[in-house]
Coordinates of C-alpha atoms and ligand atoms in Angstrom, one line a residue:
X1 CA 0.0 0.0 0.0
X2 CA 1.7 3.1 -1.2
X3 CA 0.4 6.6 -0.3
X4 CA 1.5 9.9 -2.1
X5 CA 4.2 10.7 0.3
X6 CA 5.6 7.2 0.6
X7 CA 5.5 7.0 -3.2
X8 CA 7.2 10.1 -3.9
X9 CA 9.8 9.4 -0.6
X10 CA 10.6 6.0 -2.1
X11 CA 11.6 7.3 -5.5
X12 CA 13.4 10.4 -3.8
X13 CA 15.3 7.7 -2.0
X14 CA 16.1 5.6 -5.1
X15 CA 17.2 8.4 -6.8
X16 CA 19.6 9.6 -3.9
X17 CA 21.4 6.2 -4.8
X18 CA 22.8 7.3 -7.6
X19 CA 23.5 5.5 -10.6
X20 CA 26.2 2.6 -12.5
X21 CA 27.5 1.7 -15.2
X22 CA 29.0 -0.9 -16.6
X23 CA 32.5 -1.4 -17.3
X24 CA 32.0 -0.7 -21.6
X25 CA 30.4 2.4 -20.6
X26 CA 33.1 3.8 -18.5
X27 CA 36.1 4.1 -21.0
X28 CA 37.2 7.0 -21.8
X29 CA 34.6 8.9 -19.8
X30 CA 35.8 11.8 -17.7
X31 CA 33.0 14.2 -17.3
X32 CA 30.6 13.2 -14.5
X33 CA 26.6 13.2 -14.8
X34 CA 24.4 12.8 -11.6
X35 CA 20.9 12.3 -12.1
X36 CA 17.6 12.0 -9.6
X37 CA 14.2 10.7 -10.9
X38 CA 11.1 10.9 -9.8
X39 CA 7.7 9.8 -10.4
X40 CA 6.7 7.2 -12.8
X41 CA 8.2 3.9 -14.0
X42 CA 8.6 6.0 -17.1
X43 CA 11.1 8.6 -15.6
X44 CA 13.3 6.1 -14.6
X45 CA 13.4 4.1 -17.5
X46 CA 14.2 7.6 -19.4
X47 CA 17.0 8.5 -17.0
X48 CA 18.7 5.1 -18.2
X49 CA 18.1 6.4 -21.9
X50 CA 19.4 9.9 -21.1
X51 CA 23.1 7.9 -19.2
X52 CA 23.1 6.4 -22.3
X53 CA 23.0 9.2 -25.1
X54 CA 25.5 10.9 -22.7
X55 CA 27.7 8.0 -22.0
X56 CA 28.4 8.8 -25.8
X57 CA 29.5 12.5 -25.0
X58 CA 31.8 11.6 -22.5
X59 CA 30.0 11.4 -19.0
X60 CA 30.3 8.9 -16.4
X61 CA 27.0 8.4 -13.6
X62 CA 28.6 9.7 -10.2
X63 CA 26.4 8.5 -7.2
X64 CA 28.1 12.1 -5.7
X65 CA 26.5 15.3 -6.8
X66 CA 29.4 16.8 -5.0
X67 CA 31.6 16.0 -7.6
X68 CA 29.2 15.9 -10.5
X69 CA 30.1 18.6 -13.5
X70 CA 26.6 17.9 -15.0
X71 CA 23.5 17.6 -12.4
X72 CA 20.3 16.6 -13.8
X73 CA 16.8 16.2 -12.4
X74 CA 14.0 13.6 -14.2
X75 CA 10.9 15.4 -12.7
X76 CA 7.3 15.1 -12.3
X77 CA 4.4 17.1 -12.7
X78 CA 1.6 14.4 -11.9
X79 CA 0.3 16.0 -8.2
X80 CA 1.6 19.5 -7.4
X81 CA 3.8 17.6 -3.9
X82 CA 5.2 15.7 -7.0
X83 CA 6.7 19.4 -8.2
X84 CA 7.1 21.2 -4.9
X85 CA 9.5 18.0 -3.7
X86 CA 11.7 19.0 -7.0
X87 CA 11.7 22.5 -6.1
X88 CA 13.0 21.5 -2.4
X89 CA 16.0 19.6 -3.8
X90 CA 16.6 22.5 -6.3
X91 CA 17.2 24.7 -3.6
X92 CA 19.9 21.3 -2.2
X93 CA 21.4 21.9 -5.2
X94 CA 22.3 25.5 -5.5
X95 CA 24.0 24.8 -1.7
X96 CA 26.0 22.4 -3.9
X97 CA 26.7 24.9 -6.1
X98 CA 28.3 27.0 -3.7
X99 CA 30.8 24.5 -2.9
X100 CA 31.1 23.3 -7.1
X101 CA 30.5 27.0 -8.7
X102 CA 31.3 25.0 -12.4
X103 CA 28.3 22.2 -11.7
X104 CA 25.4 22.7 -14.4
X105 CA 22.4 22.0 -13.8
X106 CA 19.6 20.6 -16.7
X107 CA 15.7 19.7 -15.6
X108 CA 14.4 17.4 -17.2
X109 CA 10.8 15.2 -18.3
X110 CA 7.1 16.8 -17.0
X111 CA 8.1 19.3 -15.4
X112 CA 10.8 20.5 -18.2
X113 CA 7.8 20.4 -20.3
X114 CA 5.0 22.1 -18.4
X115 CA 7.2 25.0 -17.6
X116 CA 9.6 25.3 -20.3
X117 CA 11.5 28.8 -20.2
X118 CA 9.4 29.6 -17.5
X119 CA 11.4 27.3 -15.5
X120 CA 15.1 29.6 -15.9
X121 CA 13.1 32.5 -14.5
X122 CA 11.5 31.2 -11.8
X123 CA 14.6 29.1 -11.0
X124 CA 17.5 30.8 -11.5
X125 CA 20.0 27.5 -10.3
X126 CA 18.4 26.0 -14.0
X127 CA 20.9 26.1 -17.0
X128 CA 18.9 23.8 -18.7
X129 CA 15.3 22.3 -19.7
X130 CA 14.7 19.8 -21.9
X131 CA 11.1 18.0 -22.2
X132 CA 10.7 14.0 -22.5
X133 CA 11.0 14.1 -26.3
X134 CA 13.9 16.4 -26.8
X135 CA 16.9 14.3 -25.1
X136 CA 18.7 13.0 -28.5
X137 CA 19.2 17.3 -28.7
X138 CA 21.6 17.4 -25.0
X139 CA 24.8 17.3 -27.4
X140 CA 23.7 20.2 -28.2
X141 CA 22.3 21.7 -25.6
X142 CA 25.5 20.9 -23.3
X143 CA 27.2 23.2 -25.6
X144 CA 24.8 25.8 -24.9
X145 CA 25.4 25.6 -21.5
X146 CA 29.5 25.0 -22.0
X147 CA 29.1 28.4 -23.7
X148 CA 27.6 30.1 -20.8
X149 CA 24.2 30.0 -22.0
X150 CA 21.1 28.7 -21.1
X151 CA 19.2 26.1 -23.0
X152 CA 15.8 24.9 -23.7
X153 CA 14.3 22.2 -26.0
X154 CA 10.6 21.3 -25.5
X155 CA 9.8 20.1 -28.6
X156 CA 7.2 17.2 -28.7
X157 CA 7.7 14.6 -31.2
X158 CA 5.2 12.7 -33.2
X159 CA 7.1 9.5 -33.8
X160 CA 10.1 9.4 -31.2
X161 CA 10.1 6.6 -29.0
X162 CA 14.2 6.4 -28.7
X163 CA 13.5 2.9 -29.6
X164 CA 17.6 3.0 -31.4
X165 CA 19.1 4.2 -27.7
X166 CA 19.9 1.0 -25.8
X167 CA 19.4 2.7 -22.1
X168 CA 22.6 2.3 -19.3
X169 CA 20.7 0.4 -16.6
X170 CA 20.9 2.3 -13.6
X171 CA 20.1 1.4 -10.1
X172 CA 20.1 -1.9 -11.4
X173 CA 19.3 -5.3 -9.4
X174 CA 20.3 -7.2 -12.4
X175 CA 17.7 -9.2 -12.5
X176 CA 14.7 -6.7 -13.5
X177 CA 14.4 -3.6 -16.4
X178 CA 12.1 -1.8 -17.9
X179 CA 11.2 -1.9 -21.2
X180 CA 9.1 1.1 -22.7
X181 CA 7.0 0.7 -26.0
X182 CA 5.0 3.8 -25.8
X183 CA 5.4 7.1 -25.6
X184 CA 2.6 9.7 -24.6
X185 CA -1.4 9.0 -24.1
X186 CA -4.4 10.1 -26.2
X187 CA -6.6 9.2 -23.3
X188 CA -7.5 13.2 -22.1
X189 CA -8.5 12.3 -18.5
X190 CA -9.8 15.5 -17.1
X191 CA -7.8 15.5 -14.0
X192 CA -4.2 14.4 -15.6
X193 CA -1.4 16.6 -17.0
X194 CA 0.3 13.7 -18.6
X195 CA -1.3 14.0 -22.5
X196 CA 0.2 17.9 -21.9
X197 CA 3.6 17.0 -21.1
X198 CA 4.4 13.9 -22.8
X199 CA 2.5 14.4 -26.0
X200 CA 0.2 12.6 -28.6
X201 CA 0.6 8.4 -28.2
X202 CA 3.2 6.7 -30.3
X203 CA 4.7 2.7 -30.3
X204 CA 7.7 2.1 -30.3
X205 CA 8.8 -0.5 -33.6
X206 CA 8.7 -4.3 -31.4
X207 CA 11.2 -5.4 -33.6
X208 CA 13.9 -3.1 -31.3
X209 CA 11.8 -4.0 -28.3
X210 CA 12.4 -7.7 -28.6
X211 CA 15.7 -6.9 -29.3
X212 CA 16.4 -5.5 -26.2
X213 CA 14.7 -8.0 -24.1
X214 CA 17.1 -10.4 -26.0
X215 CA 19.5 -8.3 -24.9
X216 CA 18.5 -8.1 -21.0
X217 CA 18.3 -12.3 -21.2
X218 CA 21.7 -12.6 -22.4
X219 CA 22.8 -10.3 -19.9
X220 CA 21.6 -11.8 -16.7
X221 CA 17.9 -10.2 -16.5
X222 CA 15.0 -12.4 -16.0
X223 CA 12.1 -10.2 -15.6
X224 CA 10.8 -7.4 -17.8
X225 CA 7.7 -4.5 -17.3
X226 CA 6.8 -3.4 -20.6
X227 CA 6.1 0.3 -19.9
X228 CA 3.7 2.4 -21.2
X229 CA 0.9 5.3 -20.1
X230 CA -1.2 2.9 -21.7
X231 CA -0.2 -0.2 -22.9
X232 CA -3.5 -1.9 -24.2
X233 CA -3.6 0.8 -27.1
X234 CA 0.0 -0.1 -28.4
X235 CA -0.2 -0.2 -31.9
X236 CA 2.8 -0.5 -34.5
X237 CA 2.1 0.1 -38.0
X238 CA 5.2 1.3 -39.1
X239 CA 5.9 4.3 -37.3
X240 CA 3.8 8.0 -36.1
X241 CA 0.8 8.8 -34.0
X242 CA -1.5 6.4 -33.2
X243 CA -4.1 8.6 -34.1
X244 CA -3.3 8.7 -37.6
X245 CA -3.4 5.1 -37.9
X246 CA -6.3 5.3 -40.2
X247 CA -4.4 7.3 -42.9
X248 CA -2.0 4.2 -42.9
X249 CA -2.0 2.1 -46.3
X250 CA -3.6 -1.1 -46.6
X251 CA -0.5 -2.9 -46.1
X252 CA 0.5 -1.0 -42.9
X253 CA -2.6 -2.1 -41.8
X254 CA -2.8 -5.6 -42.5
X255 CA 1.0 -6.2 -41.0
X256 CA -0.1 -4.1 -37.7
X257 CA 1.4 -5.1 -34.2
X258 CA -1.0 -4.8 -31.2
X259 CA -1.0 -5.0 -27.4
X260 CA -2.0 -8.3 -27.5
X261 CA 0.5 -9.4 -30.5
X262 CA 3.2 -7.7 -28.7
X263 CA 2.9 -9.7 -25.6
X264 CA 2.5 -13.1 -27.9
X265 CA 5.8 -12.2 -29.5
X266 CA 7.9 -11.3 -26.7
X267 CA 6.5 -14.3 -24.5
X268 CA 7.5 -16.3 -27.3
X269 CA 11.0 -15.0 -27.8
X270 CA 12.5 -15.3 -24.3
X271 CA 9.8 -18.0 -22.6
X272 CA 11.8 -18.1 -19.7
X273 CA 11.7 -14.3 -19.0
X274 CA 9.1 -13.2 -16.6
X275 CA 6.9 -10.3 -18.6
X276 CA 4.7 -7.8 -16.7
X277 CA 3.0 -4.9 -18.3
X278 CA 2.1 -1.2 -17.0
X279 CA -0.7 0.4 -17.1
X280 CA -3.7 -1.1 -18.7
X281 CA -6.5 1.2 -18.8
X282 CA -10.0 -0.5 -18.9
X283 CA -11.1 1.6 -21.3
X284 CA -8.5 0.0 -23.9
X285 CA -8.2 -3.3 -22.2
X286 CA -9.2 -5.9 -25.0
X287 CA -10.5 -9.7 -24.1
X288 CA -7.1 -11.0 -26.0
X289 CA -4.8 -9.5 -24.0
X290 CA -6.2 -11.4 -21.4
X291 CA -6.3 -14.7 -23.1
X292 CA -2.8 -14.0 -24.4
X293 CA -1.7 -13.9 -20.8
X294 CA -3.4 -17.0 -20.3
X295 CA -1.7 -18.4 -23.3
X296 CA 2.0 -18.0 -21.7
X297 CA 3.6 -19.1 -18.4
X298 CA 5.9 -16.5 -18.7
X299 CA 3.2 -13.2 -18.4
X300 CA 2.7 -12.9 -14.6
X301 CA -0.8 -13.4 -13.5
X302 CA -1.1 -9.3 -12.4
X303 CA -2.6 -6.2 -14.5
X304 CA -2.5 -2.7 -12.5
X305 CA -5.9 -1.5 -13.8
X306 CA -6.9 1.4 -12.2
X307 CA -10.2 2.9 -12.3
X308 CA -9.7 6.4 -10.1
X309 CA -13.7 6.2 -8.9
X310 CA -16.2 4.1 -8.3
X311 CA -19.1 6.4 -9.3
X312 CA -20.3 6.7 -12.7
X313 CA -20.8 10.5 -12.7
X314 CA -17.2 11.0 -11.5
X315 CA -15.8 8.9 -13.9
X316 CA -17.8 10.5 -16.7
X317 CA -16.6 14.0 -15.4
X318 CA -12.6 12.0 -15.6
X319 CA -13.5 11.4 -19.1
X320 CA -12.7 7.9 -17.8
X321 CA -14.6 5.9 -21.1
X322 CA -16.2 3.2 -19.3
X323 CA -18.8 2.5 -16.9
X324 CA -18.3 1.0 -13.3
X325 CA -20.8 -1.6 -15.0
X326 CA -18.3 -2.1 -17.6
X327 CA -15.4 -2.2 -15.3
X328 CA -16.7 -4.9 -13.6
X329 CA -17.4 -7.3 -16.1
X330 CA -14.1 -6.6 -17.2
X331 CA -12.7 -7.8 -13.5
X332 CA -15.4 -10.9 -14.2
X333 CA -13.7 -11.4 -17.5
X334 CA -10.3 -11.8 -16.0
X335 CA -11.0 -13.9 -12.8
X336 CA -13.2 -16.5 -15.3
X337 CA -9.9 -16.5 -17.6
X338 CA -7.2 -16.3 -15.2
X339 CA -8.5 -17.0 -12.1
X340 CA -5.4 -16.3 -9.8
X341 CA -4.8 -12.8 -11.5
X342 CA -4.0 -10.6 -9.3
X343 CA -5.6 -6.9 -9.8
X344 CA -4.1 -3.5 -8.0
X345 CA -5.7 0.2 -8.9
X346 CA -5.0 4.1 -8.5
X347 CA -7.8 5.9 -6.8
X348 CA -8.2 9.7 -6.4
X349 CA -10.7 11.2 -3.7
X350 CA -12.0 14.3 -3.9
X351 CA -12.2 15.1 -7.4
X352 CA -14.3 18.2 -8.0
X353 CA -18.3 17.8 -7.4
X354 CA -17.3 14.1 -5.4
X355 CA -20.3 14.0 -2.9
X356 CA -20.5 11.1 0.0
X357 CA -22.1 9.1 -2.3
X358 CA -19.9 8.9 -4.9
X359 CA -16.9 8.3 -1.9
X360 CA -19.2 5.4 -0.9
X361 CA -19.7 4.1 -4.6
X362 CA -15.4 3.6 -4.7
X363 CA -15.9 2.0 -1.4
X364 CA -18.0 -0.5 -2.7
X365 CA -16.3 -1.0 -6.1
X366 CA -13.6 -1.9 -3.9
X367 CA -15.4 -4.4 -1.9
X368 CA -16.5 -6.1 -5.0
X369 CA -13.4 -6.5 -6.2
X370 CA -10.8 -7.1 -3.1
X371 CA -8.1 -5.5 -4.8
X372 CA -4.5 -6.7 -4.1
X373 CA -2.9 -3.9 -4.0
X374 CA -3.5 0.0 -4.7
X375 CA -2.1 3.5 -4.6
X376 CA -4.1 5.7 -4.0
X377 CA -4.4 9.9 -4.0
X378 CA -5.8 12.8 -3.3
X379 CA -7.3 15.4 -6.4
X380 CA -4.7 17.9 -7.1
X381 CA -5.5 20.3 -9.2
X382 CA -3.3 20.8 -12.7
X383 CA -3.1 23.5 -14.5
X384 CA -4.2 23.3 -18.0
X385 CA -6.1 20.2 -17.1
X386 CA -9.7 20.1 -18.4
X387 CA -10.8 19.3 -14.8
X388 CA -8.8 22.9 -13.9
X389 CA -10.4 25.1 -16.5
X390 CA -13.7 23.7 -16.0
X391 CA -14.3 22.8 -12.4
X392 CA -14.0 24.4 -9.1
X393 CA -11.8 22.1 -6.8
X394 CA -14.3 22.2 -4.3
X395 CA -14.2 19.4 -2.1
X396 CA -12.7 20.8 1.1
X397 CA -8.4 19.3 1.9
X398 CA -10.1 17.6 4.8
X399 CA -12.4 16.0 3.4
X400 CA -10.1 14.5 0.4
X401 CA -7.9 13.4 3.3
X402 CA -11.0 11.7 5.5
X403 CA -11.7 9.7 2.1
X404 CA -8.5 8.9 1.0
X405 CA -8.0 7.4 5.0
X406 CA -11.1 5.4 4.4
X407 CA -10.1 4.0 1.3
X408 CA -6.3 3.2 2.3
X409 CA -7.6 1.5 5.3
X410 CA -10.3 -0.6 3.0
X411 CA -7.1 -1.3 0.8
X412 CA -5.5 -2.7 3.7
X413 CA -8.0 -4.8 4.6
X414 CA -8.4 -6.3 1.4
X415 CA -4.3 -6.5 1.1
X416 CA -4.5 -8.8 3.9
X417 CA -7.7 -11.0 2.9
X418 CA -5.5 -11.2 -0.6
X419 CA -2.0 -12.0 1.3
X420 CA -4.3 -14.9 3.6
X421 CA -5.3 -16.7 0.2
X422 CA -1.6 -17.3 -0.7
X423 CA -0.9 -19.2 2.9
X424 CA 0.3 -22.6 2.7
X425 CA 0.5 -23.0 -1.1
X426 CA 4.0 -23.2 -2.9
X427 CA 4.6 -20.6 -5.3
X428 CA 7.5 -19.6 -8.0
X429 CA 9.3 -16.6 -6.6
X430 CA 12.3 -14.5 -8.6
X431 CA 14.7 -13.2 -6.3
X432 CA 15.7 -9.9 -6.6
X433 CA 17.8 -9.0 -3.3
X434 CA 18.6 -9.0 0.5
X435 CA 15.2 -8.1 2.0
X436 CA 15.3 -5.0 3.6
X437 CA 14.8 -5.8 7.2
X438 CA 17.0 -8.8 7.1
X439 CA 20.8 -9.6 5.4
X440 CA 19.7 -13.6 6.0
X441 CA 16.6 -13.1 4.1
X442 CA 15.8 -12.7 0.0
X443 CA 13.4 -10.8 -1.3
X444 CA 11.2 -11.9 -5.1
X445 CA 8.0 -11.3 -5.9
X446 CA 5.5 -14.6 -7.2
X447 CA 3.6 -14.1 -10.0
X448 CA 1.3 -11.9 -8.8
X449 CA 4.0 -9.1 -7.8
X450 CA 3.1 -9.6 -3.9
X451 CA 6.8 -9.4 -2.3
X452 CA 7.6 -12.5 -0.7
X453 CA 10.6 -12.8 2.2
X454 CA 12.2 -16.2 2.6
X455 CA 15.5 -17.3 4.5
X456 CA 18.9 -16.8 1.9
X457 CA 20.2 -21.2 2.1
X458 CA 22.1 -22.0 -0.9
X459 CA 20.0 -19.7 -3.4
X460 CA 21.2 -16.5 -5.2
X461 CA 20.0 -13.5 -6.3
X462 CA 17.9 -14.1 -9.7
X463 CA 17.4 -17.9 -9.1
X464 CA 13.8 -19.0 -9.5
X465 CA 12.6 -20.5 -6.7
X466 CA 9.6 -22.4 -5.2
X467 CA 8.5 -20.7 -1.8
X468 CA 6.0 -22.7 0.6
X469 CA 4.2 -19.6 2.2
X470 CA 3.8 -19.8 5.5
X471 CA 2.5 -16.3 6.9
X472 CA 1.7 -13.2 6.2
X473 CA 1.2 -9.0 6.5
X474 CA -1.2 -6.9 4.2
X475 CA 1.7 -6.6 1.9
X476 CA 4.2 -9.3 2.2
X477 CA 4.4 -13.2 2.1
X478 CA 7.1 -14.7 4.6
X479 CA 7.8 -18.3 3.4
X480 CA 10.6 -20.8 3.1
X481 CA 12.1 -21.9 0.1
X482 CA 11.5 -25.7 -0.9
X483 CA 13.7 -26.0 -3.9
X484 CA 14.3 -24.5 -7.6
X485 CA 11.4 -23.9 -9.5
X486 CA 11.7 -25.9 -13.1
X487 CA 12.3 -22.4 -14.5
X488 CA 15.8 -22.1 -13.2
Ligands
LIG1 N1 -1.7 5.8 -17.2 C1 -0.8 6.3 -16.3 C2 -1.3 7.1 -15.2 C3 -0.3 8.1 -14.8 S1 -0.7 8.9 -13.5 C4 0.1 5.2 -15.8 O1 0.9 4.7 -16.5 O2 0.1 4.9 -14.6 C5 -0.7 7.7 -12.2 C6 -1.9 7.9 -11.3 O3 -1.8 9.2 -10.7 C7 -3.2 8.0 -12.0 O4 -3.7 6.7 -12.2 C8 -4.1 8.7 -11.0 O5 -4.6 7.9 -10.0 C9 -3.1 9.6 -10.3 N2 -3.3 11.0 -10.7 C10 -3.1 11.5 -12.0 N3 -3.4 12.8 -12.0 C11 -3.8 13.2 -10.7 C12 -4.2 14.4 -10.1 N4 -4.4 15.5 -10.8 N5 -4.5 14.3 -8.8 C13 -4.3 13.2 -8.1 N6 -3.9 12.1 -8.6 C14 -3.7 12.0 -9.9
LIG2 FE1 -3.3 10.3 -17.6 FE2 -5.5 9.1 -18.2 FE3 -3.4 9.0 -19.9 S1 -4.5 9.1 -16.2 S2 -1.7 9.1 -18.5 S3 -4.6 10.8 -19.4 S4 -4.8 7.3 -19.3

């Protein structure tokens, strides 16, 4: 269960720890890059793309900012605590500065983008700003800033997807990456800044993403997330905006790729590779991708799916496409064909007009469908949002906050009645690392991405291993391995 401030505190926290790379990357590198994400799966996995272009130009990833000539910050725009935490380690960074007067310092991804030049003005530690489609241009723009000025791309591109750039894994456990095969999202949810700031939807060409998951196999890596703002409307066809997909020719058409396809083809080329996938959107989620998932051993049994409300009016006034009718035949759908699947949402309280009833209608879309996990939020208001031009945030902070208590607390409750179902089976766990709270412990994830915390014995860090589960928290399995699962 993640609130706002644990999410954004976890990725502050992950990004504090700096960045490595490996050894082919280093030669010959002598200027040094430090860089912080935060927010989304999709920031990080454009930092890695960002080491990379610069690895080229000569800069090595320093896990010290003291010593960094180039500082750069991945940011996020998606709640305003999301922006006022970068502005707080902007002001860390010019204390730096003091100490380093040459360090530069570049912002970079939604917040680059919502601000643009604004940003230099406003913060006058900024060199540089560069949104999420511009980064192939910081050759360039370093020299800008080399020469004393500043620089700013925003540019937003109709078909990049840097799908050529093989990213630097950074903060890497070895054993999972990201993978991202779409850029941007058509969607237009009333409350969400993302289609502003990450532009119009575009794939990304599958031959160069099952190349790179080729890549991560050979390499060690045994579990991928395919990444995306939406990833059930993936759609190749050769290249540019998925909504011009009907001015494609014939042909295009005919040899199209889509979400479903996708997952068939990447399952098929590394079976043993675990595959997850984020974020499905109901409105977009089609019956095949589910039986596709079905289909392969290798997709985990898990789909984030979040819904934001339980109320039909509120999610008409989202511009959320479906009903909470729909929604749940859609859950139906996915027990009947997969019946361990495991589901997690996003939820927002408070969104303008939200009365008590509409609060209790998420409360019982909840009930009916247990979810595993969730993270939910409350409405914060983003300008040049449909939701901010058209409606008055009126739903008073303390009530958002009462809400968003109730509906954690439901979460949790469900968390557990989910954890209590796993007790006593056996179940395939990937390790990824020392568990937190224990050196003599491992910590994977099973299928259905619920961590799960066994004692270390002979077994290593990306093994595949059964795990008889033998208790349990709201959030975690604690278990003991039994033996290697015929996946190693
Ligand atoms: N499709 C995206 C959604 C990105 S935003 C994805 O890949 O996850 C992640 C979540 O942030 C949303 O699902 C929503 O629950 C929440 N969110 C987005 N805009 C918000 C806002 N203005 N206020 C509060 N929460 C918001
Ligand atoms: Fe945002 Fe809705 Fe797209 S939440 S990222 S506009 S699917």
């Amino acid at each position: 269960m993640v609130n706002d401030n644990e999410n954004v505190e976890k990725v502050i926290d992950e990004g504090r720890q700096g960045s490595a790379l490996t050894l082919e990357d280093v030669q010959d590198n002598t200027r040094k890059l430090y860089i912080e994400s935060y927010g989304c799966q999709m920031n990080f996995s454009d930092s890695e793309i960002v080491a990379s272009i610069l690895s080229k130009e000569g800069f090595n990833t320093t896990q010290q900012m003291e010593e960094a000539d180039l500082v750069l910050v991945n940011t996020c725009s998606i709640r305003e605590k999301a922006e006022t935490t970068v502005r707080k380690r902007l002001e860390k960074f010019n204390a730096v500065k003091k100490i380093n007067p040459n360090m530069k310092v570049g912002v970079l991804g939604c917040m680059a983008e919502r601000l643009k030049s604004k940003f230099l003005e406003e913060e006058k530690i900024v060199d540089m700003v560069v949104g999420p489609d511009a980064y192939k241009d910081l050759p360039n723009l370093i020299q800008e800033i080399d020469e004393g000025r500043s620089a700013v791309n925003v540019i937003l591109s109709k078909d990049e997807t840097y799908g050529d750039v093989a990213p630097v894994r950074l903060n890497s456990n070895g054993v999972t990456a990201f993978v991202s095969i779409t850029r941007g999202c058509d969607n237009m949810c009333t409350f969400c800044v993302v289609p502003f700031t990450r532009g119009r939807e575009r794939s990304r060409d599958p031959q160069s993403i099952i190349e790179e998951v080729n890549d991560l196999w050979s390499r060690g890596f045994r579990e991928i997330t395919l990444l995306g703002q939406n990833v059930d409307s993936y759609l190749w066809y050769g290249g540019g905006l998925k909504k011009d997909f009907d001015k494609a020719s014939e042909m295009q058409k005919a040899t199209s790729v889509n979400f479903a396809r996708l997952l068939h083809l990447v399952a098929l080329a590394q079976p043993k590779m675990r595959i997850r996938f984020s974020t499905s959107n109901p409105q977009d989620m089609t019956l095949d991708v589910i039986e596709t998932m079905a289909q392969h051993e290798n997709i985990c049994k898990y789909i984030h799916l979040p819904v934001q409300s339980g109320s039909d009016r509120i999610l008409k006034a989202m511009n959320r496409l479906h009903t909470r009718q729909e929604y749940f035949e859609l859950i139906d759908n996915i027990k009947q064909i997969i019946p361990e699947c495991a589901i997690s949402q996003d939820m927002i309280t408070g969104f303008p007009t939200e009365t008590e009833e509409d609060h209790q209608d998420t409360l019982s879309l909840m009930e009916y469908v247990k979810y595993d996990f969730g993270f939910m939020f409350a409405y914060s208001e983003r300008p040049g949002t449909m939701a901010a031009r058209k409606l008055e945030d009126d739903v008073p902070a303390e009530v958002k906050k009462r809400r968003l208590r109730e509906i954690i607390d439901l979460q949790q409750k469900h968390g557990l009645y989910r954890t209590q179902q796993h007790l006593g089976k056996v179940e395939e766990v990937l390790i990824e690392g020392l568990s937190k709270k224990s050196d003599a412990h491992w910590m994977g994830r099973n299928s259905q991405n619920t961590v799960v915390v066994f004692p270390k014995e002979q077994y290593q860090k990306g093994d595949f291993v059964n795990v008889k589960i033998n208790d349990c928290t709201s959030a975690t399995l604690i278990g003991e391995a039994v033996g290697f699962s015929k996946n190693n």
